[in-house]
DNA sequence: ATGTGCATGTAACTTGTTACATGATTCA
DNA sequence: TGAATCATGTAACAAGTTACATGCACAT
């Protein structure tokens, strides 16, 4: 029995399943590009991880490749998902994921807020708020672009557009909650500190 | 110059700063225990990481230890944070953290929802909702316990209780958003699929 | 000249997980 | 008799990051 497919492996299989539905293939480079633009918001990997992972997937029978020779550009390997790869992916998809082991730097800093000067804490939370507002604006722009394409309503459940829309919705809700939390903390600090001194 | 302190190192320093404020010390074992109960919700590490990390912190002058010999129990090393450790921690705390490289399995599965049967997708999202409702209930219970201790109002900004309360608030908001997202998706699937067939 | 895009890889290192290793006491 | 608590470590492995390595075409 070959080694277990990892989350990165399944990430690649998801792209190759999308390619298969569109009747195309993808190179390692294509996958690396795809992991930059929209997907990077919920999954991240470098090309140095992707090439070895593709080799592992192929050894496990999940994908195959054909070599395409090119002039003026380096040759490339175009990968496609196998039937077994698709079956394996489907079985993994419907399995509810566990809570991932938490490792959140901002929570850690929040947990040590009492060590900071109130003014420093305020600056930290305001900066976090600003950054998440920016990210929220990015997501809103993507939504507008998506809604434009689909006429403002949800695409059918079996379409890739549906998956994209609900994943985006997670991001939208997430950023809103994050901003809400920052506001809650900022207001708490101001309220509690307003008696003592003058807080900007 | 010694090696840079890592996020795990700062996590340990945060506990040791708390100990210092209370005039006590902590062993590697104590730190491992502390990382189990409340802190595990936002930071996670095993003892096999903690012992070497304490050695690194000591080599960097961030902590010191004294050996305590015990009968009937194994001897232990009690660590405390140094002045330099506290300074280094403070400097790190006020630095706004970057967006961590995203790696979220549930988002990945959501991004491939169109590959599942609608019924399977419904089950996946309902199960996620159920788990996050459970976690939310846990957090609500902790809040009630905390509010009981502090008489329902926020503790002062410079107290460790304040940090605990705002970190808990992040969890409360997070779980509520997560459940909201699950509901949004569940309702979308039901609405879109109700025409075609009978969806439970 | 310099940087970007296309295209594929390897090597060294860091971080984190799982398992190995020991050994006394207390509780069910 | 067996599991849990206290207490500290190491080793093997997996996952992820950074840097090394090559090389042509095209735009600035």
mmCIF file of N, CA and C in Angstrom, chain B residues 23-117:
data_model
loop_
_atom_site.group_PDB
_atom_site.id
_atom_site.type_symbol
_atom_site.label_atom_id
_atom_site.label_comp_id
_atom_site.label_asym_id
_atom_site.label_seq_id
_atom_site.Cartn_x
_atom_site.Cartn_y
_atom_site.Cartn_z
ATOM 1 N N UNK B 23 4.311 35.755 41.565
ATOM 2 C CA UNK B 23 5.398 35.348 42.439
ATOM 3 C C UNK B 23 5.649 33.857 42.477
ATOM 4 N N UNK B 24 5.397 33.180 41.354
ATOM 5 C CA UNK B 24 5.687 31.746 41.321
ATOM 6 C C UNK B 24 6.500 31.384 40.084
ATOM 7 N N UNK B 25 6.841 30.102 39.973
ATOM 8 C CA UNK B 25 7.614 29.616 38.838
ATOM 9 C C UNK B 25 6.849 28.456 38.188
ATOM 10 N N UNK B 26 7.368 27.975 37.062
ATOM 11 C CA UNK B 26 6.691 26.870 36.381
ATOM 12 C C UNK B 26 7.697 25.882 35.814
ATOM 13 N N UNK B 27 7.352 24.608 35.864
ATOM 14 C CA UNK B 27 8.174 23.562 35.255
ATOM 15 C C UNK B 27 7.706 23.336 33.821
ATOM 16 N N UNK B 28 8.482 22.603 33.056
ATOM 17 C CA UNK B 28 8.075 22.221 31.710
ATOM 18 C C UNK B 28 6.732 21.508 31.747
ATOM 19 N N UNK B 29 6.580 20.690 32.756
ATOM 20 C CA UNK B 29 5.318 19.952 32.915
ATOM 21 C C UNK B 29 4.144 20.908 33.136
ATOM 22 N N UNK B 30 4.349 21.914 34.004
ATOM 23 C CA UNK B 30 3.302 22.910 34.248
ATOM 24 C C UNK B 30 2.884 23.597 32.943
ATOM 25 N N UNK B 31 3.875 23.950 32.144
ATOM 26 C CA UNK B 31 3.604 24.632 30.881
ATOM 27 C C UNK B 31 2.792 23.735 29.960
ATOM 28 N N UNK B 32 3.172 22.457 29.920
ATOM 29 C CA UNK B 32 2.442 21.502 29.084
ATOM 30 C C UNK B 32 0.989 21.383 29.539
ATOM 31 N N UNK B 33 0.759 21.434 30.848
ATOM 32 C CA UNK B 33 -0.608 21.331 31.389
ATOM 33 C C UNK B 33 -1.430 22.567 31.022
ATOM 34 N N UNK B 34 -0.782 23.714 31.175
ATOM 35 C CA UNK B 34 -1.421 24.994 30.858
ATOM 36 C C UNK B 34 -1.802 25.048 29.378
ATOM 37 N N UNK B 35 -0.968 24.429 28.541
ATOM 38 C CA UNK B 35 -1.255 24.396 27.104
ATOM 39 C C UNK B 35 -2.346 23.396 26.767
ATOM 40 N N UNK B 36 -2.826 22.664 27.770
ATOM 41 C CA UNK B 36 -3.916 21.727 27.500
ATOM 42 C C UNK B 36 -5.261 22.369 27.743
ATOM 43 N N UNK B 37 -5.444 22.918 28.910
ATOM 44 C CA UNK B 37 -6.791 23.340 29.292
ATOM 45 C C UNK B 37 -7.337 24.559 28.545
ATOM 46 N N UNK B 38 -7.023 25.811 28.924
ATOM 47 C CA UNK B 38 -7.737 26.863 28.214
ATOM 48 C C UNK B 38 -7.002 27.317 26.952
ATOM 49 N N UNK B 39 -5.671 27.309 27.038
ATOM 50 C CA UNK B 39 -4.868 27.887 25.966
ATOM 51 C C UNK B 39 -4.937 27.056 24.685
ATOM 52 N N UNK B 40 -5.191 25.758 24.817
ATOM 53 C CA UNK B 40 -5.227 24.885 23.642
ATOM 54 C C UNK B 40 -6.215 25.374 22.591
ATOM 55 N N UNK B 41 -7.193 26.202 22.985
ATOM 56 C CA UNK B 41 -8.166 26.715 22.022
ATOM 57 C C UNK B 41 -7.538 27.683 21.031
ATOM 58 N N UNK B 42 -6.377 28.248 21.378
ATOM 59 C CA UNK B 42 -5.716 29.131 20.399
ATOM 60 C C UNK B 42 -4.222 28.880 20.234
ATOM 61 N N UNK B 43 -3.642 27.995 21.083
ATOM 62 C CA UNK B 43 -2.261 27.582 20.841
ATOM 63 C C UNK B 43 -2.035 26.163 21.332
ATOM 64 N N UNK B 44 -1.287 25.424 20.570
ATOM 65 C CA UNK B 44 -1.129 24.012 20.859
ATOM 66 C C UNK B 44 0.329 23.577 20.758
ATOM 67 N N UNK B 45 0.808 22.797 21.735
ATOM 68 C CA UNK B 45 2.151 22.212 21.667
ATOM 69 C C UNK B 45 2.237 21.013 22.607
ATOM 70 N N UNK B 46 3.104 20.072 22.274
ATOM 71 C CA UNK B 46 3.331 18.883 23.102
ATOM 72 C C UNK B 46 4.575 19.073 23.973
ATOM 73 N N UNK B 47 4.681 18.225 24.970
ATOM 74 C CA UNK B 47 5.839 18.346 25.864
ATOM 75 C C UNK B 47 7.149 18.109 25.118
ATOM 76 N N UNK B 48 7.090 17.298 24.052
ATOM 77 C CA UNK B 48 8.317 17.021 23.295
ATOM 78 C C UNK B 48 8.840 18.273 22.584
ATOM 79 N N UNK B 49 7.981 19.273 22.435
ATOM 80 C CA UNK B 49 8.448 20.547 21.886
ATOM 81 C C UNK B 49 8.878 21.500 23.001
ATOM 82 N N UNK B 50 8.192 21.389 24.143
ATOM 83 C CA UNK B 50 8.396 22.362 25.216
ATOM 84 C C UNK B 50 9.772 22.251 25.857
ATOM 85 N N UNK B 51 10.206 21.019 26.163
ATOM 86 C CA UNK B 51 11.495 20.870 26.854
ATOM 87 C C UNK B 51 12.661 21.428 26.044
ATOM 88 N N UNK B 52 12.762 21.088 24.759
ATOM 89 C CA UNK B 52 13.868 21.693 23.990
ATOM 90 C C UNK B 52 13.722 23.210 23.861
ATOM 91 N N UNK B 53 12.481 23.704 23.770
ATOM 92 C CA UNK B 53 12.268 25.144 23.622
ATOM 93 C C UNK B 53 12.713 25.891 24.877
ATOM 94 N N UNK B 54 12.451 25.315 26.047
ATOM 95 C CA UNK B 54 12.910 25.928 27.291
ATOM 96 C C UNK B 54 14.435 26.019 27.327
ATOM 97 N N UNK B 55 15.083 24.983 26.822
ATOM 98 C CA UNK B 55 16.552 24.998 26.773
ATOM 99 C C UNK B 55 17.044 26.122 25.865
ATOM 100 N N UNK B 56 16.351 26.298 24.725
ATOM 101 C CA UNK B 56 16.739 27.367 23.795
ATOM 102 C C UNK B 56 16.520 28.741 24.430
ATOM 103 N N UNK B 57 15.381 28.906 25.107
ATOM 104 C CA UNK B 57 15.085 30.179 25.760
ATOM 105 C C UNK B 57 16.151 30.496 26.805
ATOM 106 N N UNK B 58 16.568 29.457 27.525
ATOM 107 C CA UNK B 58 17.588 29.667 28.544
ATOM 108 C C UNK B 58 18.927 30.042 27.907
ATOM 109 N N UNK B 59 19.262 29.371 26.812
ATOM 110 C CA UNK B 59 20.508 29.690 26.090
ATOM 111 C C UNK B 59 20.480 31.140 25.596
ATOM 112 N N UNK B 60 19.297 31.633 25.265
ATOM 113 C CA UNK B 60 19.152 33.005 24.783
ATOM 114 C C UNK B 60 18.985 34.022 25.910
ATOM 115 N N UNK B 61 19.011 33.546 27.151
ATOM 116 C CA UNK B 61 18.925 34.452 28.289
ATOM 117 C C UNK B 61 17.520 34.937 28.617
ATOM 118 N N UNK B 62 16.509 34.283 28.055
ATOM 119 C CA UNK B 62 15.116 34.706 28.260
ATOM 120 C C UNK B 62 14.537 34.160 29.574
ATOM 121 N N UNK B 63 15.028 32.995 29.973
ATOM 122 C CA UNK B 63 14.543 32.355 31.206
ATOM 123 C C UNK B 63 15.730 31.779 31.987
ATOM 124 N N UNK B 64 15.503 31.526 33.269
ATOM 125 C CA UNK B 64 16.475 30.775 34.080
ATOM 126 C C UNK B 64 15.717 29.690 34.829
ATOM 127 N N UNK B 65 16.452 28.727 35.338
ATOM 128 C CA UNK B 65 15.766 27.707 36.135
ATOM 129 C C UNK B 65 16.577 27.360 37.376
ATOM 130 N N UNK B 66 15.866 26.830 38.353
ATOM 131 C CA UNK B 66 16.544 26.236 39.503
ATOM 132 C C UNK B 66 15.985 24.829 39.690
ATOM 133 N N UNK B 67 16.864 23.935 40.123
ATOM 134 C CA UNK B 67 16.472 22.539 40.268
ATOM 135 C C UNK B 67 15.833 22.322 41.636
ATOM 136 N N UNK B 68 14.684 21.680 41.652
ATOM 137 C CA UNK B 68 14.025 21.369 42.913
ATOM 138 C C UNK B 68 14.002 19.861 43.091
ATOM 139 N N UNK B 69 14.695 19.387 44.110
ATOM 140 C CA UNK B 69 14.725 17.946 44.354
ATOM 141 C C UNK B 69 13.511 17.546 45.167
ATOM 142 N N UNK B 70 12.904 16.444 44.771
ATOM 143 C CA UNK B 70 11.693 15.995 45.461
ATOM 144 C C UNK B 70 11.826 14.531 45.853
ATOM 145 N N UNK B 71 11.219 14.172 46.969
ATOM 146 C CA UNK B 71 11.055 12.758 47.285
ATOM 147 C C UNK B 71 9.666 12.353 46.782
ATOM 148 N N UNK B 72 9.501 11.102 46.501
ATOM 149 C CA UNK B 72 8.201 10.557 46.095
ATOM 150 C C UNK B 72 7.736 11.047 44.721
ATOM 151 N N UNK B 73 8.452 12.005 44.145
ATOM 152 C CA UNK B 73 8.171 12.470 42.789
ATOM 153 C C UNK B 73 9.491 12.737 42.094
ATOM 154 N N UNK B 74 9.489 12.747 40.756
ATOM 155 C CA UNK B 74 10.740 13.078 40.058
ATOM 156 C C UNK B 74 11.147 14.513 40.377
ATOM 157 N N UNK B 75 12.450 14.765 40.367
ATOM 158 C CA UNK B 75 12.931 16.134 40.531
ATOM 159 C C UNK B 75 12.381 16.991 39.408
ATOM 160 N N UNK B 76 12.369 18.307 39.646
ATOM 161 C CA UNK B 76 11.885 19.175 38.573
ATOM 162 C C UNK B 76 12.696 20.455 38.465
ATOM 163 N N UNK B 77 12.576 21.084 37.295
ATOM 164 C CA UNK B 77 13.248 22.363 37.059
ATOM 165 C C UNK B 77 12.184 23.448 37.041
ATOM 166 N N UNK B 78 12.343 24.421 37.937
ATOM 167 C CA UNK B 78 11.369 25.516 37.957
ATOM 168 C C UNK B 78 11.936 26.723 37.221
ATOM 169 N N UNK B 79 11.217 27.137 36.187
ATOM 170 C CA UNK B 79 11.683 28.227 35.324
ATOM 171 C C UNK B 79 11.030 29.541 35.712
ATOM 172 N N UNK B 80 11.779 30.627 35.495
ATOM 173 C CA UNK B 80 11.190 31.966 35.606
ATOM 174 C C UNK B 80 11.737 32.836 34.485
ATOM 175 N N UNK B 81 10.966 33.852 34.119
ATOM 176 C CA UNK B 81 11.353 34.748 33.034
ATOM 177 C C UNK B 81 12.366 35.764 33.557
ATOM 178 N N UNK B 82 13.339 36.103 32.740
ATOM 179 C CA UNK B 82 14.332 37.122 33.123
ATOM 180 C C UNK B 82 13.829 38.507 32.696
ATOM 181 N N UNK B 83 14.515 39.534 33.149
ATOM 182 C CA UNK B 83 14.159 40.895 32.723
ATOM 183 C C UNK B 83 14.288 41.037 31.207
ATOM 184 N N UNK B 84 15.345 40.437 30.674
ATOM 185 C CA UNK B 84 15.532 40.506 29.229
ATOM 186 C C UNK B 84 14.404 39.769 28.512
ATOM 187 N N UNK B 85 13.991 38.624 29.064
ATOM 188 C CA UNK B 85 12.878 37.871 28.488
ATOM 189 C C UNK B 85 11.622 38.716 28.444
ATOM 190 N N UNK B 86 11.362 39.431 29.517
ATOM 191 C CA UNK B 86 10.170 40.270 29.598
ATOM 192 C C UNK B 86 10.239 41.411 28.580
ATOM 193 N N UNK B 87 11.409 42.018 28.457
ATOM 194 C CA UNK B 87 11.593 43.100 27.472
ATOM 195 C C UNK B 87 11.356 42.584 26.058
ATOM 196 N N UNK B 88 11.962 41.430 25.769
ATOM 197 C CA UNK B 88 11.831 40.843 24.430
ATOM 198 C C UNK B 88 10.375 40.503 24.139
ATOM 199 N N UNK B 89 9.688 39.954 25.137
ATOM 200 C CA UNK B 89 8.279 39.611 24.982
ATOM 201 C C UNK B 89 7.445 40.852 24.676
ATOM 202 N N UNK B 90 7.642 41.896 25.460
ATOM 203 C CA UNK B 90 6.886 43.147 25.271
ATOM 204 C C UNK B 90 7.041 43.703 23.865
ATOM 205 N N UNK B 91 8.299 43.677 23.379
ATOM 206 C CA UNK B 91 8.583 44.205 22.040
ATOM 207 C C UNK B 91 7.842 43.397 20.974
ATOM 208 N N UNK B 92 7.763 42.091 21.193
ATOM 209 C CA UNK B 92 7.078 41.221 20.221
ATOM 210 C C UNK B 92 5.558 41.425 20.272
ATOM 211 N N UNK B 93 5.037 41.574 21.484
ATOM 212 C CA UNK B 93 3.588 41.670 21.683
ATOM 213 C C UNK B 93 2.954 42.804 20.882
ATOM 214 N N UNK B 94 3.607 43.949 20.873
ATOM 215 C CA UNK B 94 2.996 45.131 20.262
ATOM 216 C C UNK B 94 3.167 45.162 18.741
ATOM 217 N N UNK B 95 3.931 44.205 18.217
ATOM 218 C CA UNK B 95 4.131 44.091 16.766
ATOM 219 C C UNK B 95 2.902 43.438 16.125
ATOM 220 N N UNK B 96 2.212 44.117 15.204
ATOM 221 C CA UNK B 96 1.015 43.499 14.605
ATOM 222 C C UNK B 96 1.390 42.253 13.816
ATOM 223 N N UNK B 97 0.748 41.125 14.098
ATOM 224 C CA UNK B 97 1.084 39.889 13.383
ATOM 225 C C UNK B 97 0.595 39.942 11.938
ATOM 226 N N UNK B 98 1.361 39.323 11.037
ATOM 227 C CA UNK B 98 0.937 39.186 9.639
ATOM 228 C C UNK B 98 -0.220 38.200 9.538
ATOM 229 N N UNK B 99 -0.925 38.243 8.421
ATOM 230 C CA UNK B 99 -1.859 37.171 8.112
ATOM 231 C C UNK B 99 -1.063 35.882 8.046
ATOM 232 N N UNK B 100 -1.422 34.882 8.826
ATOM 233 C CA UNK B 100 -0.692 33.624 8.741
ATOM 234 C C UNK B 100 -1.011 32.939 7.418
ATOM 235 N N UNK B 101 -0.029 32.205 6.833
ATOM 236 C CA UNK B 101 -0.317 31.450 5.606
ATOM 237 C C UNK B 101 -1.495 30.523 5.856
ATOM 238 N N UNK B 102 -2.562 30.711 5.087
ATOM 239 C CA UNK B 102 -3.821 29.999 5.347
ATOM 240 C C UNK B 102 -3.704 28.517 5.000
ATOM 241 N N UNK B 103 -4.310 27.686 5.806
ATOM 242 C CA UNK B 103 -4.357 26.249 5.544
ATOM 243 C C UNK B 103 -5.584 25.695 6.265
ATOM 244 N N UNK B 104 -6.750 25.815 5.630
ATOM 245 C CA UNK B 104 -7.996 25.434 6.283
ATOM 246 C C UNK B 104 -8.722 24.336 5.513
ATOM 247 N N UNK B 105 -8.757 23.176 6.129
ATOM 248 C CA UNK B 105 -9.301 21.989 5.466
ATOM 249 C C UNK B 105 -10.774 22.155 5.102
ATOM 250 N N UNK B 106 -11.548 22.768 5.981
ATOM 251 C CA UNK B 106 -12.981 22.899 5.695
ATOM 252 C C UNK B 106 -13.227 23.828 4.514
ATOM 253 N N UNK B 107 -12.428 24.872 4.383
ATOM 254 C CA UNK B 107 -12.565 25.763 3.229
ATOM 255 C C UNK B 107 -12.270 25.010 1.942
ATOM 256 N N UNK B 108 -11.261 24.166 2.035
ATOM 257 C CA UNK B 108 -10.884 23.335 0.890
ATOM 258 C C UNK B 108 -12.045 22.444 0.470
ATOM 259 N N UNK B 109 -12.689 21.817 1.439
ATOM 260 C CA UNK B 109 -13.827 20.943 1.132
ATOM 261 C C UNK B 109 -14.993 21.756 0.584
ATOM 262 N N UNK B 110 -15.204 22.939 1.159
ATOM 263 C CA UNK B 110 -16.260 23.812 0.645
ATOM 264 C C UNK B 110 -15.991 24.170 -0.810
ATOM 265 N N UNK B 111 -14.714 24.349 -1.143
ATOM 266 C CA UNK B 111 -14.306 24.733 -2.491
ATOM 267 C C UNK B 111 -14.526 23.590 -3.485
ATOM 268 N N UNK B 112 -14.834 22.404 -2.974
ATOM 269 C CA UNK B 112 -15.094 21.256 -3.851
ATOM 270 C C UNK B 112 -16.498 20.695 -3.612
ATOM 271 N N UNK B 113 -17.375 21.510 -3.048
ATOM 272 C CA UNK B 113 -18.745 21.069 -2.744
ATOM 273 C C UNK B 113 -19.466 20.532 -3.983
ATOM 274 N N UNK B 114 -19.203 21.150 -5.120
ATOM 275 C CA UNK B 114 -19.900 20.746 -6.355
ATOM 276 C C UNK B 114 -19.592 19.309 -6.764
ATOM 277 N N UNK B 115 -18.541 18.729 -6.206
ATOM 278 C CA UNK B 115 -18.202 17.340 -6.540
ATOM 279 C C UNK B 115 -19.025 16.346 -5.724
ATOM 280 N N UNK B 116 -19.622 16.835 -4.619
ATOM 281 C CA UNK B 116 -20.408 15.934 -3.757
ATOM 282 C C UNK B 116 -21.863 15.870 -4.227
ATOM 283 N N UNK B 117 -22.565 14.832 -3.770
ATOM 284 C CA UNK B 117 -24.024 14.832 -3.891
ATOM 285 C C UNK B 117 -24.551 15.899 -2.933
#
